[in-house]
Every structure is written in structure tokens, then in C-alpha cells.
Tab-separated table of C-alpha atoms in Angstrom:
chain	number	residue	atom	x	y	z
A	1	MET	CA	31.856	37.302	-102.631
A	2	LYS	CA	28.863	36.076	-100.680
A	3	LYS	CA	28.959	39.252	-98.595
A	4	ILE	CA	29.059	41.439	-101.777
A	5	LYS	CA	26.068	39.574	-103.115
A	6	SER	CA	24.064	40.118	-99.902
A	7	ILE	CA	24.877	43.882	-100.004
A	8	ILE	CA	23.669	43.956	-103.673
A	9	CYS	CA	20.466	42.163	-102.718
A	10	LEU	CA	19.817	44.620	-99.922
A	11	CYS	CA	20.289	47.542	-102.189
A	12	ILE	CA	17.943	46.090	-104.807
A	13	ILE	CA	15.242	45.507	-102.107
A	14	ALA	CA	15.706	48.993	-100.755
A	15	PHE	CA	15.410	50.508	-104.292
A	16	ASN	CA	12.246	48.569	-104.976
A	17	LEU	CA	10.686	49.637	-101.709
A	18	MET	CA	11.443	53.272	-102.571
A	19	SER	CA	10.156	52.907	-106.092
A	20	CYS	CA	6.932	51.198	-105.098
A	21	GLY	CA	4.072	53.218	-106.440
A	22	GLY	CA	6.522	55.781	-107.824
A	23	GLN	CA	7.374	57.232	-104.411
A	24	THR	CA	10.937	58.589	-104.075
A	25	GLU	CA	10.656	60.772	-100.988
A	26	LYS	CA	8.227	61.203	-98.083
A	27	GLY	CA	4.852	62.253	-99.262
A	28	VAL	CA	5.953	62.808	-102.932
A	29	TYR	CA	4.931	60.399	-105.750
A	30	TYR	CA	6.114	60.362	-109.309
A	31	PRO	CA	3.590	58.278	-111.323
A	32	LYS	CA	5.018	55.588	-113.503
A	33	GLU	CA	2.014	55.400	-115.824
A	34	LYS	CA	1.045	58.195	-118.180
A	35	ILE	CA	-1.772	60.277	-116.667
A	36	MET	CA	-3.150	63.262	-118.682
A	37	THR	CA	-5.351	66.090	-117.503
A	38	THR	CA	-8.330	67.410	-119.544
A	39	ASP	CA	-8.369	70.598	-117.480
A	40	LYS	CA	-7.532	73.708	-119.613
A	41	PHE	CA	-7.958	77.352	-118.963
A	42	ASP	CA	-10.834	78.804	-120.960
A	43	PHE	CA	-8.992	81.652	-122.831
A	44	VAL	CA	-11.929	82.213	-125.249
A	45	LYS	CA	-14.308	82.907	-122.310
A	46	TYR	CA	-11.747	84.986	-120.471
A	47	ASN	CA	-10.788	87.225	-123.401
A	48	ARG	CA	-14.485	87.734	-124.147
A	49	ILE	CA	-15.014	89.082	-120.661
A	50	VAL	CA	-11.888	91.278	-120.994
A	51	GLU	CA	-13.334	92.888	-124.152
A	52	GLU	CA	-16.783	93.379	-122.493
A	53	LYS	CA	-15.131	95.087	-119.497
A	54	ARG	CA	-13.050	97.280	-121.840
A	55	LYS	CA	-16.158	98.399	-123.731
A	56	LEU	CA	-17.841	99.301	-120.402
A	57	GLY	CA	-14.770	101.300	-119.350
A	58	GLU	CA	-14.028	99.172	-116.318
A	59	PHE	CA	-10.657	99.761	-114.743
A	60	ASP	CA	-9.827	96.178	-113.627
A	61	LEU	CA	-9.911	94.203	-116.887
A	62	TYR	CA	-7.913	91.090	-115.959
A	63	ASN	CA	-9.396	89.870	-112.663
A	64	HIS	CA	-12.740	88.191	-113.122
A	65	ILE	CA	-15.109	87.023	-110.436
A	66	GLU	CA	-18.038	84.517	-111.166
A	67	VAL	CA	-20.511	83.227	-108.612
A	68	LEU	CA	-21.679	79.687	-109.492
A	69	ALA	CA	-25.126	78.184	-108.775
A	70	ASN	CA	-23.551	76.138	-105.938
A	71	GLY	CA	-22.323	79.193	-104.210
A	72	ASN	CA	-18.662	78.879	-105.214
A	73	VAL	CA	-16.905	81.982	-106.154
A	74	VAL	CA	-14.454	81.598	-109.044
A	75	GLU	CA	-11.700	84.248	-109.332
A	76	SER	CA	-9.739	84.070	-112.696
A	77	SER	CA	-6.700	86.130	-113.648
A	78	GLN	CA	-3.955	86.244	-116.214
A	79	ALA	CA	-0.308	87.291	-115.759
A	80	GLN	CA	1.761	89.244	-118.256
A	81	ASP	CA	3.498	86.045	-119.403
A	82	LYS	CA	-0.007	84.746	-120.352
A	83	SER	CA	-0.074	82.038	-117.644
A	84	ALA	CA	-3.335	81.982	-115.743
A	85	THR	CA	-4.696	81.393	-112.258
A	86	VAL	CA	-8.065	80.215	-111.063
A	87	ILE	CA	-9.105	80.289	-107.298
A	88	ILE	CA	-12.338	78.565	-106.321
A	89	LEU	CA	-13.678	79.896	-103.001
A	90	PRO	CA	-16.389	77.710	-101.397
A	91	PRO	CA	-19.304	79.407	-99.555
A	92	VAL	CA	-18.894	80.554	-95.969
A	93	PRO	CA	-18.071	78.940	-93.454
A	94	GLU	CA	-15.622	76.746	-95.433
A	95	LEU	CA	-11.967	77.548	-94.832
A	96	ILE	CA	-10.281	75.822	-97.733
A	97	GLU	CA	-10.005	77.040	-101.326
A	98	THR	CA	-8.836	75.400	-104.482
A	99	HIS	CA	-5.916	77.024	-106.286
A	100	LYS	CA	-5.193	76.215	-109.940
A	101	SER	CA	-2.317	77.422	-112.032
A	102	TYR	CA	-2.219	77.119	-115.828
A	103	HIS	CA	0.580	77.049	-118.347
A	104	LYS	CA	0.607	79.651	-121.180
A	105	ASN	CA	-0.791	77.065	-123.541
A	106	GLY	CA	-3.844	76.594	-121.257
A	107	PHE	CA	-2.955	73.216	-119.711
A	108	LEU	CA	-3.210	72.782	-115.978
A	109	GLU	CA	0.128	73.304	-114.260
A	110	SER	CA	-0.830	72.648	-110.585
A	111	GLU	CA	-3.833	72.106	-108.421
A	112	THR	CA	-3.814	72.457	-104.665
A	113	ARG	CA	-6.253	72.847	-101.735
A	114	ARG	CA	-5.119	75.450	-99.273
A	115	TYR	CA	-6.211	77.451	-96.242
A	116	ILE	CA	-7.810	80.837	-97.342
A	117	GLY	CA	-5.814	83.077	-94.960
A	118	LEU	CA	-2.625	84.049	-96.714
A	119	GLN	CA	-0.063	86.845	-96.523
A	120	LEU	CA	3.571	87.209	-97.507
A	121	GLY	CA	5.685	85.358	-94.883
A	122	SER	CA	2.978	82.991	-93.643
A	123	ASP	CA	2.701	79.387	-94.606
A	124	ILE	CA	0.595	78.184	-97.483
A	125	VAL	CA	-1.270	75.503	-95.445
A	126	LYS	CA	-2.204	72.773	-97.940
A	127	PHE	CA	-4.534	69.799	-97.665
A	128	ASP	CA	-5.199	66.451	-99.432
A	129	THR	CA	-3.052	65.796	-102.467
A	130	SER	CA	-1.486	68.474	-104.619
A	131	LYS	CA	-0.925	67.683	-108.338
A	132	TYR	CA	1.626	69.071	-110.747
A	133	TYR	CA	1.552	68.745	-114.600
A	134	ASP	CA	3.995	69.574	-117.411
A	135	ASN	CA	3.081	71.821	-120.278
A	136	ASN	CA	1.605	69.020	-122.279
A	137	GLY	CA	-0.895	68.183	-119.481
A	138	GLN	CA	0.863	65.061	-118.184
A	139	LEU	CA	0.886	64.465	-114.436
A	140	VAL	CA	4.478	64.623	-113.157
A	141	LYS	CA	4.196	64.741	-109.404
A	142	GLU	CA	1.678	64.290	-106.563
A	143	VAL	CA	2.285	65.507	-103.082
A	144	ASP	CA	0.588	64.115	-99.953
A	145	GLU	CA	0.333	67.384	-97.929
A	146	ALA	CA	-0.507	65.536	-94.710
A	147	ALA	CA	3.140	64.296	-94.643
A	148	LYS	CA	4.300	67.748	-93.508
A	149	TYR	CA	2.419	67.483	-90.277
A	150	GLU	CA	2.866	63.789	-89.371
A	151	ASN	CA	5.217	64.601	-86.460
A	152	ILE	CA	2.791	66.975	-84.646
A	153	LYS	CA	-0.496	66.294	-82.944
A	154	VAL	CA	-2.192	69.610	-83.686
A	155	LYS	CA	-2.609	69.383	-87.448
A	156	PRO	CA	-4.196	72.214	-89.373
A	157	LEU	CA	-7.757	70.968	-88.984
A	158	ASN	CA	-7.194	70.525	-85.255
A	159	LEU	CA	-5.773	74.094	-85.096
A	160	PHE	CA	-8.896	75.482	-86.799
A	161	GLU	CA	-11.108	73.959	-84.074
A	162	ILE	CA	-8.926	75.443	-81.321
A	163	LEU	CA	-8.944	78.967	-82.981
A	164	LYS	CA	-12.685	78.860	-83.514
A	165	LYS	CA	-13.203	78.552	-79.801
A	166	GLU	CA	-10.374	80.676	-78.389
A	167	PRO	CA	-11.417	84.276	-77.323
A	168	LEU	CA	-9.847	87.163	-79.124
A	169	PHE	CA	-8.678	88.669	-75.827
A	170	VAL	CA	-8.493	87.006	-72.417
A	171	ASN	CA	-7.346	90.063	-70.511
A	172	LEU	CA	-6.011	93.562	-71.271
A	173	SER	CA	-2.959	95.196	-69.846
A	174	LYS	CA	-3.037	98.667	-68.363
A	175	GLU	CA	-1.306	100.037	-71.473
A	176	GLU	CA	-3.918	98.329	-73.773
A	177	GLN	CA	-6.763	99.702	-71.731
A	178	VAL	CA	-5.334	103.219	-72.105
A	179	LEU	CA	-4.711	102.649	-75.795
A	180	PHE	CA	-8.188	101.335	-76.566
A	181	LYS	CA	-9.881	104.062	-74.541
A	182	ALA	CA	-8.140	106.593	-76.735
A	183	ILE	CA	-8.699	104.706	-80.031
A	184	PHE	CA	-12.405	104.272	-79.559
A	185	ASP	CA	-13.123	107.298	-77.359
A	186	LEU	CA	-14.717	105.022	-74.740
A	187	PRO	CA	-16.774	106.615	-71.857
A	188	GLN	CA	-15.695	103.931	-69.364
A	189	LYS	CA	-12.803	104.454	-66.969
A	190	GLU	CA	-9.541	102.868	-68.220
A	191	ASP	CA	-9.630	100.084	-65.591
A	192	GLU	CA	-13.261	99.283	-66.590
A	193	ILE	CA	-12.325	98.565	-70.226
A	194	SER	CA	-12.648	94.712	-70.674
A	195	PRO	CA	-11.904	92.253	-73.388
A	196	ASP	CA	-15.663	91.906	-73.858
A	197	ILE	CA	-16.133	95.678	-74.543
A	198	ILE	CA	-13.319	95.695	-77.177
A	199	SER	CA	-14.553	92.457	-78.829
A	200	LYS	CA	-18.040	93.954	-79.205
A	201	ILE	CA	-16.604	97.102	-80.807
A	202	LEU	CA	-14.543	95.158	-83.190
A	203	LYS	CA	-17.359	92.598	-83.692
A	204	LYS	CA	-14.662	89.886	-83.332
A	205	TYR	CA	-14.933	87.382	-80.436
A	206	THR	CA	-12.723	84.489	-81.384
A	207	ILE	CA	-9.359	84.213	-83.073
A	208	LEU	CA	-10.955	82.536	-86.090
A	209	ASN	CA	-14.537	83.199	-87.208
A	210	PRO	CA	-15.472	80.979	-90.250
A	211	ALA	CA	-18.755	82.857	-90.701
A	212	ASP	CA	-16.732	86.073	-91.635
A	213	ARG	CA	-14.769	85.433	-94.790
A	214	GLU	CA	-12.720	88.680	-94.420
A	215	ASP	CA	-11.899	87.715	-90.846
A	216	VAL	CA	-10.549	84.372	-92.139
A	217	LYS	CA	-8.572	86.068	-94.832
A	218	ASN	CA	-6.794	88.127	-92.219
A	219	THR	CA	-5.864	85.227	-89.877
A	220	PHE	CA	-2.453	83.829	-90.822
A	221	LEU	CA	-0.756	80.589	-89.847
A	222	THR	CA	2.925	79.536	-89.768
A	223	LEU	CA	4.379	76.301	-88.285
A	224	SER	CA	7.705	77.171	-86.616
A	225	ASN	CA	10.859	75.647	-88.043
A	226	ASP	CA	11.305	73.318	-85.081
A	227	GLU	CA	7.579	72.324	-85.427
A	228	ASN	CA	6.998	73.013	-81.729
A	229	MET	CA	4.354	75.733	-82.264
A	230	TRP	CA	1.895	77.318	-84.564
A	231	GLU	CA	2.474	81.057	-84.940
A	232	VAL	CA	-0.866	82.702	-85.609
A	233	VAL	CA	-1.278	86.355	-86.625
A	234	LYS	CA	-4.721	88.110	-86.637
A	235	ASP	CA	-4.687	91.347	-88.451
A	236	ILE	CA	-7.354	93.725	-87.106
A	237	TYR	CA	-6.272	96.776	-89.234
A	238	PRO	CA	-6.538	99.718	-88.587
A	239	PHE	CA	-6.443	98.759	-84.929
A	240	GLY	CA	-3.260	96.671	-84.965
A	241	ARG	CA	-2.831	92.927	-84.882
A	242	ILE	CA	-2.686	90.132	-82.339
A	243	GLU	CA	-0.059	87.417	-82.264
A	244	TYR	CA	-0.591	83.959	-80.718
A	245	ASN	CA	1.618	80.960	-80.275
A	246	VAL	CA	-0.108	77.591	-80.055
A	247	ASP	CA	1.775	74.493	-78.845
A	248	SER	CA	1.674	72.072	-81.749
A	249	ASN	CA	1.281	69.004	-79.544
A	250	SER	CA	-0.870	70.229	-76.503
A	251	GLY	CA	-2.950	72.837	-78.486
A	252	LYS	CA	-2.509	75.338	-75.620
A	253	ILE	CA	-2.098	79.030	-76.241
A	254	ILE	CA	1.392	79.733	-74.883
A	255	LYS	CA	1.730	83.348	-75.958
A	256	ARG	CA	-0.710	86.156	-76.787
A	257	ASN	CA	0.492	89.699	-77.741
A	258	TYR	CA	-1.377	92.665	-78.976
A	259	ILE	CA	0.703	94.911	-81.300
A	260	LYS	CA	-0.640	98.404	-81.835
A	261	GLU	CA	-1.094	99.820	-85.294
A	262	THR	CA	1.883	101.531	-86.897
A	263	ARG	CA	0.848	101.345	-90.612
A	264	PRO	CA	-0.510	104.464	-92.262
């Protein structure tokens, strides 16, 4: 009986520790108190802009872009099911945007801060605390996004610093020299074509250039399943793409491949 009581006490202690602050799993918190958001999508303003665009004969009625006095660019859109999305892009050279989703009734559904470079198949690299709400505007869950990266040394902000300094090309293979000579109709001999020449033509010198917003939007990040490396893809369409692997603990570039363009 004494042993059973001890086991019960241990279970109660463990449960209380897990429940402290509403936390039930690593990085995820379910608030015990009722917290409501006042953030609602402005459908009146949005619909007014749609009508103005329609009268002007504009083609894209449902995606709105507004530049605020502080330099933020606010992109608003609405889906067919009447839910809405707002993306707040800070001025260059910032790399993190705010993404908000709204329920059909206008209440905020989720709010996250995420890296701007996104494509299908790459990670949505998030920062700080993401918040999720029900359709009545009540906070139901918070996620500490840093928890995903606690086992690696090169966290997203560290990776940014590495990519800002790392050259686009370090060297070119014979095949790449031949290819670039043909693509750009270069006057130099094939063996004289250097990474510096190609970087000047592309106007891209490092893997990540925060001063060029389109360059950032075309640089994609994925943490490998085993968390041993960051897989980085830089799209330089119509001239192909470059794939890099960065060790997630040492920060060293362990692979660098240029892939020639095959897309139409």
C-alpha cells in the first residue's frame, strides 16, 4: 500500500509539473485563463478597395498592397471561403515578416513571425511565439518557436549571418565555365571565367543579400530531418539554382552545387 501511495504521489507531481503554466508538450502552451484578441480583419475597408478596383477595371481585385508611413508593406487577401490573410513586410534589410490568418467572421486565427524566403517544400522558419485563436477570438495555444532548434548550435539567426558573408561561388568547374560562357556570351576564354565575373553579371555576391528583397524571397531554408544540416537553395532563375548544405553545429558549408536551368 505504501508503494502504491508513493507511485500515486509521483504521478501527481509529474502531472503538476507538466501542467505548470498550461504547458503540455515541449514549446507548446495552452493558457488556463481566458485571453481574448481584439484583432479583427477589416472587411469594410477591404471590400471598399475591391469595389474601387472593380470600377477602375483592374484585373487583380482581391490582393491589396498598402505601404505604411513606417515603411511596412501590408499585403491583404481573401480566400474563396471568405477567410483572410494579412502579411506585414518590414522595410529592407529585415528578413522576418508577420503572417496573420483570420477566420471567416474576421477574428484572428493565427499570428506568426517567419522568414520571408518561402517555397513549396522548404521550411516555414518561424521566430518568437506563434499564437492561435478559436473563431470567437479566444487564445487556445501558444508555440515557442525556438524549441524546434534547441538541439542545434546554428539557429536560424546564426544561419542568416553565415549566409550573408558566404560567397555565391567559391570556384567554377570546367563544365560550369563552359555553360556560363555560352549563357552570357562572354568574351573571356573558358578557363578565365571566374566566380567574380559571374557574380558581377548576376549582381549577386553572397548567398543571402538582405538589401535585395527579391533575392531574399528566392533563398530557401530547410532543416534536415536528422537536424545535422541546413539545406539552402538559392534560385537564380532563369540561370538555374545553387544548393548548399550548412552543418547545423559547426556552421561550415559542407556542400555547394550549381544546378543548370531546366525550367521553361
